[in-house]
Structure formats: structure tokens, C-alpha cells
Amino acid sequence: MSVRSVRTVRRGRPRPAVALLVTIGLLVTGCAGLADGGSATTADKPGSASGGPAAMNDKDARGTAKGTAGDTAKDATGTTTATATATGAAGPGPLEARSVEPKEIPGLGPRTRARISPEATQAVVASGTDRDSSDATVTVYERDPVIGWEPVTEAWPAHNALRGWTDDHVQGDLRSPIGVFTLTDAGGLLPDPGAELPYDRDPAFSVEGEGFEGESLEGSFDYVVAINYNRRPGTSPLDWTRPLGAEKGGGIWIHVDHGGPTQACVSVPRARMAELLRLLDPEKEPVVVMGDAVSLTH
């Protein structure tokens, strides 16, 4: 090998100044290297502002390390800065807002719900224990435009007709009609207890005699709410007009319970009847949803 060749090889060796610059460069970019593969700091660990695992960082053209929110990096001047934006983050994004469906009245099926007017925001639900039973419960619900239907009373003990319920009520069948009917008018023998519905006080609401189980019927019509089955809304419960004909029955009310089955009406305890009259609000377009529990699920 000639002397010239030896000198060429020596010129190719790294100079000490160049090596020093490389070492300084590594020190300057050390935080980015740690974020890539070193030990995680508190800001790097899951649970930081990024909401997910620490993402791999990259560098832009200026040598600034970018990572998840909360990571730190040094720019070309060696100044520590906090990256507030998750650039290139691999973790999951923020949870999407989920819409909540308004609550429905429990126990009602799609066909029954469809019969409730969209304008009705108050419903009296009379649910019978069995198709052929005279035992029932009554609960009042109100509809909030956001939350949906919520109960505003407890379930009250109630009675319906002696032989239970029917989809095709006729006069004298001793069954209560199944369906959804509006409630627009009230009345009774006693003074108005504070009803919002039009209230007709009349001595014609007197009743005597015995019920099916030998109980006294006296006082049963002290308070009544007319159920708009085969009647003219907007009139006294004493109006006996039958738009569907006399054979389809009528005069079906919610009235004071006398301790036994009814002819076709729904009855609740006296104190609950007075409470119901104070609750029903014509501006909420109240309805009664009535039938045996199984039928109401349809």
C-alpha cells in the first residue's frame, strides 16, 4: 500500500468534533427516545389526558416530538414544551354521546301504546289481574317530553266488572271494556274536592242497594269521572246519550269503591278518588288505559 492510500484511509475516520456533535444531538432528543421505547413517566401512563395507552411519538421537520396530550417534548432549542393536541394518537377517541329513549308505561304493548294520543301527557292505567277477574290496580302516569312516562301515584287497589274484561262490551255482559278512552268530565253527589275537570254536582248521583257480594252501594257515586266509552265528551256524566247505540252499553265511570265487583266500571278507594279528581288536568288531555294485564301487553 502506498503512502497516498494510507492517508486516504485516515481521512475517512470520524473526527472528534463530529462525534461530539452526534452525542449532543442524542442528548437533545432524549425525551422523544424515552417516549418511544424507554420508561414511561406519570404523564405517559394510561389514565393521562389522552384517555388511552401512550401513543408512539414522531418528529416533525423541526425535530419537535409530538405525542398524546400530557407528554412533554423538547424543541430544537432544548426548551421543554407540553403538547396539548393528540397528534397521531393510536388510542380510542372520546366516547360518543348516546341518546336515551324516553320511558314507556310498563306493561303496555305496542298496539296499546299506539292508541294513546301523542297529545296525552296523563294516563290512568287500570290493570286487571286476570281476564275473568274483578280485581285490579290503578296507577296514574304523566309524560315528561324528555324522560317519558313516570308514575305520579302508587298502585291503588281497584275493582272492575264482576266477570272481568272484554274487547266487545255490550249492555249487561258484566265485563269492563278493554281499551284507551279519554277523560273529560267529572261529577258527584258531594261538593267538588278541587277537580280540574268540569265537575257536575247533582243529587242524581245517589245510589242505593247492595253489590254482588252483599256490600252496600251507598256513596259509590260521591265522586265519579266519566270514561268516554259510548258517550258524548264535554257533557255531565249523567248524560245518557249513546252514540254507538244502547246495546253497546254506557255510563261507565271511575267511581268510589264499594268493596266488590262493579257492573262495568272501575272503582278505587274514596280517598284515592278525591286525589284522582285533583290530579286530572284537561290541559294534559288525560286518558284511561284499561284491561286485564295480558291484554294490555298487546
Short mmCIF file of C-alpha atoms in Angstrom, two decimals, residues 8-285:
data_model
loop_
_atom_site.label_atom_id
_atom_site.label_comp_id
_atom_site.label_asym_id
_atom_site.label_seq_id
_atom_site.Cartn_x
_atom_site.Cartn_y
_atom_site.Cartn_z
CA THR A 8 -6.85 8.44 2.27
CA VAL A 9 -7.92 5.85 4.84
CA ARG A 10 -7.01 8.16 7.72
CA ARG A 11 -9.06 10.99 6.25
CA GLY A 12 -12.15 8.69 6.33
CA ARG A 13 -12.05 8.23 10.13
CA PRO A 14 -14.60 10.22 12.28
CA ARG A 15 -13.17 13.37 13.61
CA PRO A 16 -13.56 14.05 17.35
CA ALA A 17 -15.60 17.20 16.68
CA VAL A 18 -18.15 15.30 14.58
CA ALA A 19 -18.54 12.62 17.28
CA LEU A 20 -19.16 15.30 19.87
CA LEU A 21 -21.94 16.81 17.73
CA VAL A 22 -23.63 13.41 17.36
CA THR A 23 -23.51 12.91 21.14
CA ILE A 24 -25.06 16.35 21.73
CA GLY A 25 -27.80 15.56 19.21
CA LEU A 26 -28.72 12.38 21.10
CA LEU A 27 -28.90 14.28 24.38
CA VAL A 28 -31.15 16.95 22.85
CA THR A 29 -33.66 14.36 21.54
CA GLY A 30 -33.51 12.11 24.59
CA CYS A 31 -37.21 12.73 25.77
CA ALA A 32 -38.55 11.64 22.41
CA GLY A 33 -36.46 8.50 22.57
CA LEU A 34 -37.78 7.75 26.06
CA ALA A 35 -41.33 8.19 24.88
CA ASP A 36 -40.64 5.77 22.03
CA GLY A 37 -39.09 2.97 23.98
CA GLY A 38 -37.90 3.99 27.43
CA SER A 39 -39.56 4.06 30.84
CA ALA A 40 -42.92 5.91 30.96
CA THR A 41 -43.33 8.99 33.12
CA THR A 42 -46.56 9.73 35.02
CA ALA A 43 -47.88 11.68 32.04
CA ASP A 44 -47.15 8.75 29.69
CA LYS A 45 -49.10 6.15 31.68
CA PRO A 46 -52.69 5.07 30.91
CA GLY A 47 -55.15 7.42 32.58
CA SER A 48 -53.42 10.58 31.31
CA ALA A 49 -55.34 13.27 29.49
CA SER A 50 -55.20 11.22 26.27
CA GLY A 51 -57.74 8.74 27.70
CA GLY A 52 -55.85 5.70 26.37
CA PRO A 53 -52.43 3.98 26.10
CA ALA A 54 -49.43 6.19 25.45
CA ALA A 55 -49.01 6.57 21.70
CA MET A 56 -45.76 6.34 19.76
CA ASN A 57 -44.32 9.76 19.13
CA ASP A 58 -42.89 11.10 15.90
CA LYS A 59 -40.92 14.19 15.00
CA ASP A 60 -41.75 16.94 12.59
CA ALA A 61 -39.32 18.68 10.28
CA ARG A 62 -38.12 20.90 13.14
CA GLY A 63 -37.27 17.92 15.34
CA THR A 64 -40.13 18.61 17.82
CA ALA A 65 -41.55 15.45 19.38
CA LYS A 66 -45.34 15.10 19.14
CA GLY A 67 -47.33 12.75 21.38
CA THR A 68 -50.52 12.34 23.33
CA ALA A 69 -51.82 15.19 25.49
CA GLY A 70 -49.75 15.45 28.64
CA ASP A 71 -46.48 14.18 27.03
CA THR A 72 -43.51 16.52 27.08
CA ALA A 73 -41.00 17.14 24.30
CA LYS A 74 -38.02 19.34 23.63
CA ASP A 75 -37.78 21.53 20.61
CA ALA A 76 -34.62 22.29 18.67
CA THR A 77 -33.56 24.86 21.24
CA GLY A 78 -33.78 22.34 24.07
CA THR A 79 -36.85 24.02 25.70
CA THR A 80 -39.37 21.61 27.26
CA THR A 81 -42.90 22.13 25.89
CA ALA A 82 -46.23 20.38 26.50
CA THR A 83 -48.13 19.06 23.51
CA ALA A 84 -51.83 19.79 24.03
CA THR A 85 -53.11 18.08 20.89
CA ALA A 86 -53.06 14.34 20.37
CA THR A 87 -51.27 14.21 17.04
CA GLY A 88 -51.17 10.72 15.58
CA ALA A 89 -52.56 9.18 18.80
CA ALA A 90 -53.31 5.49 18.41
CA GLY A 91 -55.67 5.22 21.42
CA PRO A 92 -59.50 5.32 21.24
CA GLY A 93 -61.22 8.68 20.78
CA PRO A 94 -63.75 10.26 23.17
CA LEU A 95 -66.97 8.34 23.87
CA GLU A 96 -69.80 9.30 21.57
CA ALA A 97 -72.95 10.77 23.13
CA ARG A 98 -75.69 8.18 23.37
CA SER A 99 -79.33 9.10 23.04
CA VAL A 100 -81.67 7.76 25.73
CA GLU A 101 -85.12 6.58 24.72
CA PRO A 102 -87.99 8.10 26.75
CA LYS A 103 -89.58 5.71 29.23
CA GLU A 104 -92.76 3.89 28.30
CA ILE A 105 -95.56 2.88 30.67
CA PRO A 106 -94.59 -0.59 31.91
CA GLY A 107 -96.83 -3.46 30.91
CA LEU A 108 -98.17 -1.85 27.73
CA GLY A 109 -97.54 -3.43 24.35
CA PRO A 110 -97.10 -1.62 21.02
CA ARG A 111 -100.75 -1.83 19.99
CA THR A 112 -101.96 -0.40 23.31
CA ARG A 113 -99.32 2.36 23.31
CA ALA A 114 -100.30 3.33 19.77
CA ARG A 115 -103.84 4.06 20.95
CA ILE A 116 -102.61 6.74 23.36
CA SER A 117 -102.77 10.12 21.65
CA PRO A 118 -99.41 11.90 21.23
CA GLU A 119 -101.05 14.92 22.88
CA ALA A 120 -101.97 12.95 26.01
CA THR A 121 -99.50 13.52 28.83
CA GLN A 122 -101.55 11.95 31.63
CA ALA A 123 -102.75 8.34 31.80
CA VAL A 124 -104.77 6.39 34.36
CA VAL A 125 -103.77 2.73 33.96
CA ALA A 126 -106.34 0.24 35.25
CA SER A 127 -104.75 -3.20 35.02
CA GLY A 128 -106.77 -6.30 35.87
CA THR A 129 -105.13 -9.33 37.44
CA ASP A 130 -106.89 -11.74 35.04
CA ARG A 131 -109.24 -11.70 32.04
CA ASP A 132 -112.08 -13.09 34.16
CA SER A 133 -111.20 -11.38 37.46
CA SER A 134 -112.77 -8.33 39.10
CA ASP A 135 -109.54 -7.40 40.94
CA ALA A 136 -107.33 -4.66 39.53
CA THR A 137 -104.87 -1.88 40.33
CA VAL A 138 -104.91 1.74 39.20
CA THR A 139 -101.77 3.88 38.72
CA VAL A 140 -101.57 7.41 37.35
CA TYR A 141 -98.70 8.29 34.99
CA GLU A 142 -97.55 11.57 33.46
CA ARG A 143 -95.34 12.05 30.43
CA ASP A 144 -92.28 14.30 30.50
CA PRO A 145 -91.10 15.35 27.00
CA VAL A 146 -87.55 14.21 27.79
CA ILE A 147 -87.81 11.49 30.44
CA GLY A 148 -91.02 9.90 29.17
CA TRP A 149 -93.77 8.32 31.29
CA GLU A 150 -93.31 8.36 35.06
CA PRO A 151 -95.76 7.23 37.80
CA VAL A 152 -97.14 10.05 39.95
CA THR A 153 -99.07 7.76 42.32
CA GLU A 154 -98.63 4.37 43.89
CA ALA A 155 -100.62 1.42 42.57
CA TRP A 156 -104.07 1.70 44.16
CA PRO A 157 -106.27 -1.36 44.80
CA ALA A 158 -109.28 -1.31 42.50
CA HIS A 159 -112.21 -3.32 41.16
CA ASN A 160 -113.64 -3.81 37.69
CA ALA A 161 -116.68 -5.72 36.41
CA LEU A 162 -117.84 -8.97 38.00
CA ARG A 163 -116.88 -11.20 35.06
CA GLY A 164 -113.67 -9.40 34.13
CA TRP A 165 -112.85 -7.78 30.79
CA THR A 166 -113.95 -7.83 27.15
CA ASP A 167 -112.87 -6.44 23.77
CA ASP A 168 -116.54 -6.14 22.71
CA HIS A 169 -118.60 -4.79 25.57
CA VAL A 170 -122.40 -4.99 25.34
CA GLN A 171 -125.07 -3.89 27.76
CA GLY A 172 -125.40 -6.26 30.72
CA ASP A 173 -122.43 -8.57 30.00
CA LEU A 174 -120.91 -7.66 33.39
CA ARG A 175 -117.49 -7.08 31.81
CA SER A 176 -115.46 -3.88 31.61
CA PRO A 177 -114.40 -2.73 28.12
CA ILE A 178 -110.72 -3.05 27.18
CA GLY A 179 -109.20 -0.01 25.52
CA VAL A 180 -107.90 3.54 25.75
CA PHE A 181 -110.55 6.19 26.40
CA THR A 182 -110.37 9.94 27.05
CA LEU A 183 -111.38 11.51 30.37
CA THR A 184 -113.08 14.91 30.08
CA ASP A 185 -115.85 15.16 32.67
CA ALA A 186 -116.44 14.56 36.37
CA GLY A 187 -119.14 14.95 38.96
CA GLY A 188 -120.64 13.51 42.11
CA LEU A 189 -123.03 13.77 44.98
CA LEU A 190 -120.51 15.57 47.17
CA PRO A 191 -119.03 19.06 46.68
CA ASP A 192 -116.17 19.46 44.23
CA PRO A 193 -112.94 18.37 46.02
CA GLY A 194 -110.80 20.57 43.78
CA ALA A 195 -111.22 18.91 40.40
CA GLU A 196 -109.56 20.39 37.31
CA LEU A 197 -112.06 18.67 35.02
CA PRO A 198 -115.56 20.19 34.75
CA TYR A 199 -117.42 18.94 37.83
CA ASP A 200 -121.18 18.41 37.95
CA ARG A 201 -122.56 18.17 41.48
CA ASP A 202 -126.04 16.67 41.35
CA PRO A 203 -128.35 14.72 43.73
CA ALA A 204 -128.94 12.28 40.84
CA PHE A 205 -125.59 10.68 41.74
CA SER A 206 -127.33 8.96 44.68
CA VAL A 207 -127.28 5.15 44.69
CA GLU A 208 -128.79 2.52 46.98
CA GLY A 209 -128.89 -1.24 47.25
CA GLU A 210 -126.30 -3.98 47.53
CA GLY A 211 -123.39 -5.09 45.38
CA PHE A 212 -122.62 -8.59 44.11
CA GLU A 213 -121.06 -9.59 47.41
CA GLY A 214 -123.76 -8.09 49.62
CA GLU A 215 -121.86 -4.84 50.23
CA SER A 216 -123.68 -1.51 50.41
CA LEU A 217 -123.53 0.64 47.27
CA GLU A 218 -124.27 3.85 49.14
CA GLY A 219 -121.74 6.57 48.46
CA SER A 220 -120.29 4.88 45.35
CA PHE A 221 -121.12 7.91 43.21
CA ASP A 222 -119.99 10.56 45.69
CA TYR A 223 -117.16 11.20 43.19
CA VAL A 224 -117.08 10.00 39.59
CA VAL A 225 -115.05 10.52 36.41
CA ALA A 226 -116.84 9.61 33.19
CA ILE A 227 -114.98 7.20 30.88
CA ASN A 228 -115.62 8.27 27.29
CA TYR A 229 -116.91 4.91 26.13
CA ASN A 230 -120.11 5.31 24.06
CA ARG A 231 -120.86 8.80 25.40
CA ARG A 232 -120.60 12.43 24.36
CA PRO A 233 -117.43 14.10 25.73
CA GLY A 234 -117.94 17.52 27.24
CA THR A 235 -121.20 16.68 29.00
CA SER A 236 -122.14 15.67 32.54
CA PRO A 237 -121.54 12.02 33.43
CA LEU A 238 -125.33 11.91 33.83
CA ASP A 239 -125.81 12.43 30.07
CA TRP A 240 -127.11 9.06 28.81
CA THR A 241 -126.65 9.71 25.09
CA ARG A 242 -125.27 6.54 23.44
CA PRO A 243 -123.61 7.35 20.06
CA LEU A 244 -122.95 3.64 19.37
CA GLY A 245 -126.47 2.59 20.35
CA ALA A 246 -127.98 1.43 23.65
CA GLU A 247 -126.94 -2.20 23.09
CA LYS A 248 -123.24 -1.23 23.40
CA GLY A 249 -123.78 -0.12 26.98
CA GLY A 250 -122.59 3.07 28.62
CA GLY A 251 -122.49 5.00 31.86
CA ILE A 252 -119.04 3.54 32.57
CA TRP A 253 -117.22 5.57 35.19
CA ILE A 254 -114.29 5.59 37.58
CA HIS A 255 -116.02 5.92 40.95
CA VAL A 256 -115.71 5.30 44.69
CA ASP A 257 -115.06 1.64 45.51
CA HIS A 258 -117.81 -0.13 47.46
CA GLY A 259 -115.74 -3.21 48.31
CA GLY A 260 -116.77 -5.54 45.48
CA PRO A 261 -117.11 -6.02 41.70
CA THR A 262 -118.84 -3.44 39.51
CA GLN A 263 -121.30 -3.68 36.63
CA ALA A 264 -118.68 -2.44 34.13
CA CYS A 265 -116.99 0.50 35.87
CA VAL A 266 -113.60 0.84 37.58
CA SER A 267 -113.62 1.75 41.29
CA VAL A 268 -110.91 2.98 43.67
CA PRO A 269 -110.95 3.84 47.42
CA ARG A 270 -112.68 7.09 48.39
CA ALA A 271 -109.51 8.98 49.36
CA ARG A 272 -107.82 7.92 46.12
CA MET A 273 -110.86 9.03 44.13
CA ALA A 274 -110.63 12.55 45.58
CA GLU A 275 -106.89 12.54 44.81
CA LEU A 276 -107.56 11.47 41.24
CA LEU A 277 -110.00 14.34 40.73
CA ARG A 278 -107.36 16.81 41.87
CA LEU A 279 -104.72 15.22 39.62
CA LEU A 280 -106.57 15.01 36.30
CA ASP A 281 -105.82 18.09 34.23
CA PRO A 282 -107.72 18.76 30.98
CA GLU A 283 -104.66 20.54 29.56
CA LYS A 284 -102.79 17.22 29.80
CA GLU A 285 -105.56 15.51 27.80
#
